[in-house]
PDB file of C-alpha atoms and ligand atoms in Angstrom:
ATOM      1  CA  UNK Y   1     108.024  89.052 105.034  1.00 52.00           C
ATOM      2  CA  UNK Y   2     108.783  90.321 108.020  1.00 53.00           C
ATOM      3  CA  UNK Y   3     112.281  90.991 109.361  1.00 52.00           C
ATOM      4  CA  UNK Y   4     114.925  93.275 111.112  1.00 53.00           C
ATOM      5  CA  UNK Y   5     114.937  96.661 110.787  1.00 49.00           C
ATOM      6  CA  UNK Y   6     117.904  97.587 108.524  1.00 59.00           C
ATOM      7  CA  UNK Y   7     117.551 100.918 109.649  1.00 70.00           C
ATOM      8  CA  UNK Y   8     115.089 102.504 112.701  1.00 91.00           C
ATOM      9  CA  UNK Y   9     112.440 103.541 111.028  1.00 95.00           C
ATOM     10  CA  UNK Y  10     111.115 106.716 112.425  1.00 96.00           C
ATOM     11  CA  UNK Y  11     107.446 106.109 112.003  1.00 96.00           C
ATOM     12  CA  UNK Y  12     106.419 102.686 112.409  1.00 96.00           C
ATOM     13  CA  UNK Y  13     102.737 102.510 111.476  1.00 98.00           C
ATOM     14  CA  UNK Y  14     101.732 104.490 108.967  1.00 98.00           C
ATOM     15  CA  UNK Y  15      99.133 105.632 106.731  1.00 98.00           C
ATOM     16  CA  UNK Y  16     100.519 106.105 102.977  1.00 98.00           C
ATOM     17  CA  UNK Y  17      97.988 108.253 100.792  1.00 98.00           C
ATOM     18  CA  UNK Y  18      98.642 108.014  97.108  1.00 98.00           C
ATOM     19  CA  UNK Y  19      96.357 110.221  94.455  1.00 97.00           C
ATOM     20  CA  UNK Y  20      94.494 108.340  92.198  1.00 97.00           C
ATOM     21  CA  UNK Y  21      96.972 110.313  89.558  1.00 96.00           C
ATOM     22  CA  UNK Y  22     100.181 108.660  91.232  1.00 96.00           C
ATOM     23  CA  UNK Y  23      98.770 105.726  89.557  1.00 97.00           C
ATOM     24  CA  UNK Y  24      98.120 106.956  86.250  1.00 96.00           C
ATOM     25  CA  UNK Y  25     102.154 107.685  85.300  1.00 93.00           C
ATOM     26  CA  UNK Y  26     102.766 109.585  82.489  1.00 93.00           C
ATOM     27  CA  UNK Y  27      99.533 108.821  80.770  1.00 96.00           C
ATOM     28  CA  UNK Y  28      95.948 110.964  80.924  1.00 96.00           C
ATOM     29  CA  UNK Y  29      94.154 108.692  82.967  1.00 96.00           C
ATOM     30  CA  UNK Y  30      93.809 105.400  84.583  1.00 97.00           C
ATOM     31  CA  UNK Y  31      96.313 102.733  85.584  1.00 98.00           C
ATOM     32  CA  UNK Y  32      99.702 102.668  84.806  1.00 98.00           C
ATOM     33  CA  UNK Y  33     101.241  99.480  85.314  1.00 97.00           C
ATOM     34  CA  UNK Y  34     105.176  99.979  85.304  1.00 97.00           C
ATOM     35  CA  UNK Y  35     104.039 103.022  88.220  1.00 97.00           C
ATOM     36  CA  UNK Y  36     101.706 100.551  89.887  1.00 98.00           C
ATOM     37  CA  UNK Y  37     104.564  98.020  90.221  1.00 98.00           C
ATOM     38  CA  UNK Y  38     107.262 100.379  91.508  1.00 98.00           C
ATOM     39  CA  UNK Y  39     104.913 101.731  94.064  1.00 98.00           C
ATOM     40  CA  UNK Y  40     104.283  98.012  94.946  1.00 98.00           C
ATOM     41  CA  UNK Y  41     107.977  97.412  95.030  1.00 98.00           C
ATOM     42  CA  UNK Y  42     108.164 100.296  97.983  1.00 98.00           C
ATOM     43  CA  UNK Y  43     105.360  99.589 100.031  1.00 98.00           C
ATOM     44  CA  UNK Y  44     106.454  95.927  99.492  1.00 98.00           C
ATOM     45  CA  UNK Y  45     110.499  96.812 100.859  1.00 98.00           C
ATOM     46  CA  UNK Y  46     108.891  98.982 103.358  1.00 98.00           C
ATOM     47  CA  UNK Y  47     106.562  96.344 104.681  1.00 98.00           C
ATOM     48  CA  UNK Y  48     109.795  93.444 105.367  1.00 97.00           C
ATOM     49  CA  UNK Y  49     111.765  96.725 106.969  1.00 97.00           C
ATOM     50  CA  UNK Y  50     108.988  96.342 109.426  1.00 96.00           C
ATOM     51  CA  UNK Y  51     106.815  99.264 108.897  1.00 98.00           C
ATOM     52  CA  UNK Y  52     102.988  98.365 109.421  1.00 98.00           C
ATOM     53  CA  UNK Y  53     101.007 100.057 106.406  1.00 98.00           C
ATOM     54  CA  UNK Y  54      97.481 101.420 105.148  1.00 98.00           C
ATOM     55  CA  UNK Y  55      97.233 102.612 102.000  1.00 99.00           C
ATOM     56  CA  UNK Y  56      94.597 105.246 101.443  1.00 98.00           C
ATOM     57  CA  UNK Y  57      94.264 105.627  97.291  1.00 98.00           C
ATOM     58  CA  UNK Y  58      92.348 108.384  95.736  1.00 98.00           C
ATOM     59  CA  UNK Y  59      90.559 108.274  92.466  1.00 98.00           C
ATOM     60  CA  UNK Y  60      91.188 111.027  90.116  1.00 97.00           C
ATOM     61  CA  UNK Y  61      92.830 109.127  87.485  1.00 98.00           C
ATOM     62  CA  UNK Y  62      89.318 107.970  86.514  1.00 98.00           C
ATOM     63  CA  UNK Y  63      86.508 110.285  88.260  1.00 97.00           C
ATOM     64  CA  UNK Y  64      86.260 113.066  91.226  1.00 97.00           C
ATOM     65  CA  UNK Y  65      83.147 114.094  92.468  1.00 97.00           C
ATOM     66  CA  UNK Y  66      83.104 117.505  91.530  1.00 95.00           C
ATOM     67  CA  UNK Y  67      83.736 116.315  87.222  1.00 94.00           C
ATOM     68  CA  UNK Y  68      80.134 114.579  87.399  1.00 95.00           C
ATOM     69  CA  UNK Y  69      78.893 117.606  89.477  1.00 95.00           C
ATOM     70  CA  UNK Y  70      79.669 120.004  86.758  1.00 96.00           C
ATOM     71  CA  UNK Y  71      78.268 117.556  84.334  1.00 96.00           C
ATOM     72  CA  UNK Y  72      75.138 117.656  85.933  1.00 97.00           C
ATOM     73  CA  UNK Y  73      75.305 114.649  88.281  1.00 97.00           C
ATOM     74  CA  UNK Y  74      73.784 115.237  91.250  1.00 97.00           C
ATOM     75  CA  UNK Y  75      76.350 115.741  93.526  1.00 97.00           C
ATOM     76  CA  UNK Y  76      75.547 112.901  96.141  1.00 98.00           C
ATOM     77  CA  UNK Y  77      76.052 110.549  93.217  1.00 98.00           C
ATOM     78  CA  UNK Y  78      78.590 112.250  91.412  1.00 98.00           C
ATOM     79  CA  UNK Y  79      80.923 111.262  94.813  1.00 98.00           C
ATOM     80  CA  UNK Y  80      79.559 107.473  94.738  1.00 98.00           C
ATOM     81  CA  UNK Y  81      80.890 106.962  91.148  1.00 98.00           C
ATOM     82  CA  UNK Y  82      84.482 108.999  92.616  1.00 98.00           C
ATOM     83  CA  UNK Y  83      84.346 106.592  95.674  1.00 98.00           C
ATOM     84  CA  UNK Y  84      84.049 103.614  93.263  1.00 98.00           C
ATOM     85  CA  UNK Y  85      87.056 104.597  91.404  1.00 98.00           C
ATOM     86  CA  UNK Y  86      88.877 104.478  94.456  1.00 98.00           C
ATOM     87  CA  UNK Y  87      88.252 100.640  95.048  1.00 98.00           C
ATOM     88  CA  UNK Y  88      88.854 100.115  90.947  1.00 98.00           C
ATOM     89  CA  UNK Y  89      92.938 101.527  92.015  1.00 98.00           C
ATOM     90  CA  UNK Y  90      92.515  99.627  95.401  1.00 98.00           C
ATOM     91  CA  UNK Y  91      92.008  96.415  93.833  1.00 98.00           C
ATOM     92  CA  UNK Y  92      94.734  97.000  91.294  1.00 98.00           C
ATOM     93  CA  UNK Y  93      97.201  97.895  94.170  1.00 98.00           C
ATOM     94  CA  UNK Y  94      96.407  95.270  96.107  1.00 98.00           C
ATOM     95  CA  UNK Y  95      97.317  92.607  93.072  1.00 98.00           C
ATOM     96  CA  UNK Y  96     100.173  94.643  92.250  1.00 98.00           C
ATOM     97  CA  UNK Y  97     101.729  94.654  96.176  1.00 98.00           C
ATOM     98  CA  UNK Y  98     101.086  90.590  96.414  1.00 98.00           C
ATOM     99  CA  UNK Y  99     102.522  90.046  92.913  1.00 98.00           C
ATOM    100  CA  UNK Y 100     105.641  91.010  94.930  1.00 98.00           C
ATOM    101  CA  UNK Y 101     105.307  88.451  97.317  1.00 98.00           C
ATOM    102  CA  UNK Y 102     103.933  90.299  99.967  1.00 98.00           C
ATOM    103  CA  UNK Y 103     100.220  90.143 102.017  1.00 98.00           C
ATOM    104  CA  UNK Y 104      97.687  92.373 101.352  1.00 98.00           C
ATOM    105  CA  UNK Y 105      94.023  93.180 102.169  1.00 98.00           C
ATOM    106  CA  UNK Y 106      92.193  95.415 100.125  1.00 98.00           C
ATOM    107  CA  UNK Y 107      88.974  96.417 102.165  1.00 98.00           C
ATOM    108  CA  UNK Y 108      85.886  98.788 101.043  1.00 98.00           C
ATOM    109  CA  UNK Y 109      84.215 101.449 102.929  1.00 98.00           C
ATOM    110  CA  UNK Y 110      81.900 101.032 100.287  1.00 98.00           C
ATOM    111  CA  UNK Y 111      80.649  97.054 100.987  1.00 98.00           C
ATOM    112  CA  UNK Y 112      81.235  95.087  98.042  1.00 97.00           C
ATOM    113  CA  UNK Y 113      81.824  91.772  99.772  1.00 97.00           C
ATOM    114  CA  UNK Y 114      82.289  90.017  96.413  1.00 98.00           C
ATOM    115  CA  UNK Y 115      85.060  91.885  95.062  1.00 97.00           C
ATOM    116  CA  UNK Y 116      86.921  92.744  98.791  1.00 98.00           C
ATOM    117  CA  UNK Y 117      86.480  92.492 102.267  1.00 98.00           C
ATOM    118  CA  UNK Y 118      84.425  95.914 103.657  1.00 98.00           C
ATOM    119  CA  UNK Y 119      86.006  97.987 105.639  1.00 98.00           C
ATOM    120  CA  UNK Y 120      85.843  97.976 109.663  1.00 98.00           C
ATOM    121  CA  UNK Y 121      88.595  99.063 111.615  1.00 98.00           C
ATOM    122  CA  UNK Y 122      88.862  95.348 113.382  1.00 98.00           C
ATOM    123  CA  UNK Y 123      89.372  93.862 110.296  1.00 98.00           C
ATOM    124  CA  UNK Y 124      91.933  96.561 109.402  1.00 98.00           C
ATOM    125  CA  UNK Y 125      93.747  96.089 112.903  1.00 98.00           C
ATOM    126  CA  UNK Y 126      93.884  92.535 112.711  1.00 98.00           C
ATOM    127  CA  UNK Y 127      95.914  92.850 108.816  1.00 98.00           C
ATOM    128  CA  UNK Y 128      98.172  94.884 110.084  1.00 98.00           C
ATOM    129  CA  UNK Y 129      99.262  92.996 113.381  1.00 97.00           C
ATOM    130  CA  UNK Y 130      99.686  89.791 111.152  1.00 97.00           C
ATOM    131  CA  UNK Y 131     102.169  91.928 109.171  1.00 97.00           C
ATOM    132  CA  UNK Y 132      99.395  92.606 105.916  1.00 98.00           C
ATOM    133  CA  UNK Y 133      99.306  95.843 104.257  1.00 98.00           C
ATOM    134  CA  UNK Y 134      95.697  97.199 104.213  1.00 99.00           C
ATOM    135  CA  UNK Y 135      94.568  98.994 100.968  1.00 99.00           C
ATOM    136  CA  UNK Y 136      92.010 101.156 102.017  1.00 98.00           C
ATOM    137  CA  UNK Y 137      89.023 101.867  99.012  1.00 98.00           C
ATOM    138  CA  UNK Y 138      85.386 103.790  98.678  1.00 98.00           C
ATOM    139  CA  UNK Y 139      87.340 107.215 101.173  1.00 98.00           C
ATOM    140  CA  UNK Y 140      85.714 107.390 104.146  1.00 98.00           C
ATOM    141  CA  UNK Y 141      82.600 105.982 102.388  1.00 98.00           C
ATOM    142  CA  UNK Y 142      80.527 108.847 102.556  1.00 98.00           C
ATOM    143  CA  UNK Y 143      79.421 111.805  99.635  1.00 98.00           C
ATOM    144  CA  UNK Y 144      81.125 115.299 100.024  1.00 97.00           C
ATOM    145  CA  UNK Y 145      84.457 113.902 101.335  1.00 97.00           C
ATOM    146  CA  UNK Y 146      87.883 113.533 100.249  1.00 97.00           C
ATOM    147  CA  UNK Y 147      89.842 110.757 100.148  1.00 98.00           C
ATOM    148  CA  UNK Y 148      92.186 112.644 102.333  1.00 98.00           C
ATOM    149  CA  UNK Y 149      90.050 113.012 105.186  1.00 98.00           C
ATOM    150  CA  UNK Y 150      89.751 109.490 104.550  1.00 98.00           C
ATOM    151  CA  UNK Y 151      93.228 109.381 105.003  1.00 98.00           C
ATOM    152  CA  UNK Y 152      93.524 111.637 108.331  1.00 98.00           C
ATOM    153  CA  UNK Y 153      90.146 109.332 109.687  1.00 98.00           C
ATOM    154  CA  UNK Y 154      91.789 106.304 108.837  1.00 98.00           C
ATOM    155  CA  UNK Y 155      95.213 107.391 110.319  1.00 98.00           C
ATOM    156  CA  UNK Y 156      93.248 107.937 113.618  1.00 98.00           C
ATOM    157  CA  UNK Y 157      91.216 105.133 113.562  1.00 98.00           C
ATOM    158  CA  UNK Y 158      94.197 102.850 113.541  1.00 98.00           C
ATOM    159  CA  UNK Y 159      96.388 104.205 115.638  1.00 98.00           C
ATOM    160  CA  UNK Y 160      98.853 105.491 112.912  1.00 98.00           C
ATOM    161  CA  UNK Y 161     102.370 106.940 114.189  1.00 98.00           C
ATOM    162  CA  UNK Y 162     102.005 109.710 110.475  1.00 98.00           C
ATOM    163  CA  UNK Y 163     100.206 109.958 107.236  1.00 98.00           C
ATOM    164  CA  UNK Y 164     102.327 110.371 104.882  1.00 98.00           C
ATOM    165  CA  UNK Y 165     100.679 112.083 102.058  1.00 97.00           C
ATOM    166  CA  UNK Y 166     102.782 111.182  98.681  1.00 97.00           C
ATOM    167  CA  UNK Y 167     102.521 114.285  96.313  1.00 94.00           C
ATOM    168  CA  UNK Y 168     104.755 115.576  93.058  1.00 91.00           C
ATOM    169  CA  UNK Y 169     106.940 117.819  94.628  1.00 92.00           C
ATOM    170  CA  UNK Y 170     109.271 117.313  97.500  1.00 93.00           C
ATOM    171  CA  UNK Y 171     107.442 119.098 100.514  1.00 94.00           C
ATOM    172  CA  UNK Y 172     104.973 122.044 101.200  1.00 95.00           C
ATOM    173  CA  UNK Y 173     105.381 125.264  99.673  1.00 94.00           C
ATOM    174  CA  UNK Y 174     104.438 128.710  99.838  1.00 91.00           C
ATOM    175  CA  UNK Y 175     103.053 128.505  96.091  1.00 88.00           C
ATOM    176  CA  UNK Y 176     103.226 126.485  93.724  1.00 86.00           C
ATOM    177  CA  UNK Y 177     107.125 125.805  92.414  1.00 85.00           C
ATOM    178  CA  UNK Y 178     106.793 124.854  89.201  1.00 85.00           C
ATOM    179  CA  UNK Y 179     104.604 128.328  88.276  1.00 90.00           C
ATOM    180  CA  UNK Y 180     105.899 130.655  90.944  1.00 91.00           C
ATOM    181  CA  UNK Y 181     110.671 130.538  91.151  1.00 91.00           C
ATOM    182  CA  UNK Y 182     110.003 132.584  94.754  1.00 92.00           C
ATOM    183  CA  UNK Y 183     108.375 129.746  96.122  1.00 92.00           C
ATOM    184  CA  UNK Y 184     109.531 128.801  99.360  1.00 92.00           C
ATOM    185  CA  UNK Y 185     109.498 125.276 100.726  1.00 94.00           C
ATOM    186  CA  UNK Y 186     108.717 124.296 104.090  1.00 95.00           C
ATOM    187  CA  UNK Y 187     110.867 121.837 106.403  1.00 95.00           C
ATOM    188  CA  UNK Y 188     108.079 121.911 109.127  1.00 96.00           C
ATOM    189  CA  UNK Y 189     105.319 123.836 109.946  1.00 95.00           C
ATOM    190  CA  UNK Y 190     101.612 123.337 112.091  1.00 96.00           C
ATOM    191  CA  UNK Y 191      98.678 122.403 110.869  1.00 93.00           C
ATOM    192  CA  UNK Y 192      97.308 125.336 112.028  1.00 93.00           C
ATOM    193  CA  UNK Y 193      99.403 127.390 109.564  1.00 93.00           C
ATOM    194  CA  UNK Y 194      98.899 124.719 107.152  1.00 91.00           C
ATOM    195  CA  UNK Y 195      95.157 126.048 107.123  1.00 90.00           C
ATOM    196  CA  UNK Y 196      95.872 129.152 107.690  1.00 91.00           C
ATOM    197  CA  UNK Y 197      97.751 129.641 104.322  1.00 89.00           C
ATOM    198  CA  UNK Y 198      95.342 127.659 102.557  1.00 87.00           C
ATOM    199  CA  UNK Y 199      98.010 125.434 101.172  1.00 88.00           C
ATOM    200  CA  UNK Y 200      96.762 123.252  98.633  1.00 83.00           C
ATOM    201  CA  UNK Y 201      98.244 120.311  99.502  1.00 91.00           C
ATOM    202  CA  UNK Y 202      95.497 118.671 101.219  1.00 93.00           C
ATOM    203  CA  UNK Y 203      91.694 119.674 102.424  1.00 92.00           C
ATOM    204  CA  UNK Y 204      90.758 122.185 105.638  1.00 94.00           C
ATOM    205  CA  UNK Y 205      89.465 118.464 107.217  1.00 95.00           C
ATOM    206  CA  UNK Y 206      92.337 116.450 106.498  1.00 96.00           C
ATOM    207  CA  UNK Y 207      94.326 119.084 108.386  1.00 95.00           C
ATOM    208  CA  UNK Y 208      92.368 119.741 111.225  1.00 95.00           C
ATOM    209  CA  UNK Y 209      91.375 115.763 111.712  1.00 97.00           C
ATOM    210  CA  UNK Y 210      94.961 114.897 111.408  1.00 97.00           C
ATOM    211  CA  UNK Y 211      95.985 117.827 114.290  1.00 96.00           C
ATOM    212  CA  UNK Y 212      92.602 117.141 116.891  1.00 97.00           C
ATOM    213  CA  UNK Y 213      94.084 113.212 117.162  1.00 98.00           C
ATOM    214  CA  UNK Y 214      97.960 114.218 117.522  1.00 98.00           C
ATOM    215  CA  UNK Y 215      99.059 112.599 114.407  1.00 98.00           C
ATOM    216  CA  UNK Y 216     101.999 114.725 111.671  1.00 98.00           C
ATOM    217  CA  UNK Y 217     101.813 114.669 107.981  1.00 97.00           C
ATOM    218  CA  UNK Y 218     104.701 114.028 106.287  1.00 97.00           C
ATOM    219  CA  UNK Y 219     104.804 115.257 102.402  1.00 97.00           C
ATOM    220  CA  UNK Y 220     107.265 113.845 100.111  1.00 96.00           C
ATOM    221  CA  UNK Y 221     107.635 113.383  96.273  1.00 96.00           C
ATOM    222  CA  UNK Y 222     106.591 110.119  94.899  1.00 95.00           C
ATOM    223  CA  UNK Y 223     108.876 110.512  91.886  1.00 90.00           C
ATOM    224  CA  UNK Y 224     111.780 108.279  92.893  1.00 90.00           C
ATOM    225  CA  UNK Y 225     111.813 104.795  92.881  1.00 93.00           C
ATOM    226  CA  UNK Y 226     111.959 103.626  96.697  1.00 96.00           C
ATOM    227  CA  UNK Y 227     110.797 107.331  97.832  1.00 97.00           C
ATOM    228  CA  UNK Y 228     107.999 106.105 100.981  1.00 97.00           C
ATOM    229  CA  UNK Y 229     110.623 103.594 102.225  1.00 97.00           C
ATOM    230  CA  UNK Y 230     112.985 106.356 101.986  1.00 96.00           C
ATOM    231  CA  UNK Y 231     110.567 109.158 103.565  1.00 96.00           C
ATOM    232  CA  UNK Y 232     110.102 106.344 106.568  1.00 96.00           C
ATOM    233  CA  UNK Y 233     113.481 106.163 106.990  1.00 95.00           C
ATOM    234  CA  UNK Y 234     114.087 110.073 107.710  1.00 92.00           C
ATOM    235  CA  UNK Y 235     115.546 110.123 104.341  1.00 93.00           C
ATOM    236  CA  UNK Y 236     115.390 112.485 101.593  1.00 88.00           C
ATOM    237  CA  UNK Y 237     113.086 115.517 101.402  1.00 92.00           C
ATOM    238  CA  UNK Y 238     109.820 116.228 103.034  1.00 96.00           C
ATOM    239  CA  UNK Y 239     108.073 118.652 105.052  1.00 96.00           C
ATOM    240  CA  UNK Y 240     106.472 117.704 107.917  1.00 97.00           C
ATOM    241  CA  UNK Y 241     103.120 119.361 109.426  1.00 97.00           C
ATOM    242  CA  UNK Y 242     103.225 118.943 112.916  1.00 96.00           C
ATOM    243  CA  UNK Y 243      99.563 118.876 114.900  1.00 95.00           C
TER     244      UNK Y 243
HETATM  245  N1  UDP Q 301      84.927 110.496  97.533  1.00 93.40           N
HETATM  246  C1  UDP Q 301      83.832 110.611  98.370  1.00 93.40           C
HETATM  247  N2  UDP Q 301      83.999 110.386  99.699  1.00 93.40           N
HETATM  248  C2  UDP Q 301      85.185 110.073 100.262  1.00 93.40           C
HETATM  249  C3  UDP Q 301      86.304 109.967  99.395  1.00 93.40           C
HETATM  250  C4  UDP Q 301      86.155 110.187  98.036  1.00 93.40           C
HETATM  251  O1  UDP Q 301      82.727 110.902  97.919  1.00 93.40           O
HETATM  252  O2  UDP Q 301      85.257 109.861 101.483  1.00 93.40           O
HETATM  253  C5  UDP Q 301      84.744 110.676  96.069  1.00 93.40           C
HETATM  254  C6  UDP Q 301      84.765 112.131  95.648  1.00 93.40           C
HETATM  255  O3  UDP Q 301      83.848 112.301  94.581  1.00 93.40           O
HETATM  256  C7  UDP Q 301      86.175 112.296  95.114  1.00 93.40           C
HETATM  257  C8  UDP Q 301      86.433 110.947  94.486  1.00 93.40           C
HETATM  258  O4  UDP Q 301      85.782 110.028  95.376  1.00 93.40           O
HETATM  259  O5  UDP Q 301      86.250 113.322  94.160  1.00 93.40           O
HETATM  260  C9  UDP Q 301      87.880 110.546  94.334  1.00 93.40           C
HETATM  261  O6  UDP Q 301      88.590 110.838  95.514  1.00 93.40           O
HETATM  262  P1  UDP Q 301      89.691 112.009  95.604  1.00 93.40           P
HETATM  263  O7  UDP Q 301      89.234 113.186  94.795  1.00 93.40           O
HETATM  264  O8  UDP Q 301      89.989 112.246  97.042  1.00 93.40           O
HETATM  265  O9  UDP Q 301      90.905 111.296  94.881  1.00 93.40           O
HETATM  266  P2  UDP Q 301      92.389 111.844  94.576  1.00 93.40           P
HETATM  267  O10 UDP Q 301      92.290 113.325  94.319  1.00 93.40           O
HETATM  268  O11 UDP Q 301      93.198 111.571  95.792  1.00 93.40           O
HETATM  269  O12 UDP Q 301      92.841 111.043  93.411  1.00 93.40           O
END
């Protein structure tokens, strides 16, 4: 699937983190299929534009770790169950990404060697240089993280030129925009002021991984159909968080 570059692209490997609830749609929960195939289509267009990709996919269309905490769960376990969500949308997005024709890997931090490869970063390397995109499942396979320090890890673990962290609005803002019509939105700004601010829009680890190993996050809306090739491309609307 490989082939020219249409256009530069302006960060050439990349790690894409979707929410488990960019896979869910419109509905309350779980997988969405007409979403699951237009985010295929993307990372699929993205992939023969040249860009080398690892997904990182959340889980909180089916179960976060906190949800079983409050339940009760012990919160060691209560994460297991969340990282095990994350390899139920990994395998989906993997099937959904070849139904369009093009490679993919899904591997587990979590080793389930029947159902996907597990996860080492050799293995990852050696998809991506034969032009695969890597789905990424189970976070960074341990209790009390987020999948996006998984992301950030993951970005610096293979040599990732961004993460781009795919979200519901268009870029970072000072509050929230669809409670608060003063909020102000963000073309750039450092990751130190990123945690400074306490902006929601990812963890105090993702941040601070993602600045210690040189590597931006990019935030852009998900919404559109096309959107990550179109973020890759310098297109369109995001904020970027330098380190
Ligand atoms: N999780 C974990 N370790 C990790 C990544 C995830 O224990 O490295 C668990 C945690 O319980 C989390 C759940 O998996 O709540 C789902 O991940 P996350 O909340 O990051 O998903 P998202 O919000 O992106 O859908």
């Amino acid at each position: 699937m490989m082939t020219t570059p249409a256009a530069p692209l302006r960060w050439k490997r990349v790690l894409v983190k979707l929410s488990g609830e960019a896979l869910m749609g419109d509905d309350t929960h779980g997988l969405n299929m007409e979403t699951l195939d237009k985010i295929a289509t993307d990372l699929a267009h993205a992939a023969s534009l040249g860009a080398e990709i690892a997904v990182v996919v959340g889980g909180g269309n089916f179960f976060r770790g906190f949800q079983g905490a409050n339940k009760g769960i012990e919160r060691a376990r209560a994460d297991s169950i969340g990282m095990l969500a994350t390899v139920m949308n990994s395998l989906a997005l993997e099937f959904a990404i070849e139904g369009k024709g093009q490679p993919c890997r899904a591997l587990s931090a979590v080793p389930m060697p029947s159902v996907c490869q597990p996860y080492s970063r050799q293995a990852a390397l050696n998809h991506l240089e034969k032009g695969r995109i890597v789905v990424l499942a189970g976070g960074t396979g341990n209790p009390f993280f987020t999948t996006d320090t998984g992301a950030s890890l993951r970005a610096a673990e293979l040599s990732c030129d961004a993460v781009m962290k795919a979200t519901q609005v268009d870029g970072i803002y000072s509050a929230d925009p669809k409670k608060d019509p003063n909020a102000v939105r963000y073309e750039q700004l450092t990751s130190d002021e990123a945690i400074d601010k306490k902006l929601q829009v990812m963890d105090t680890a993702a941040f601070a991984l993602a600045r210690e190993n040189g590597i931006p996050i990019i935030v852009f809306a998900l919404k559109e159909p096309g959107s990550i090739t179109a973020a890759l491309l310098g297109e369109g609307r995001f904020t970027v968080v330098m380190p």
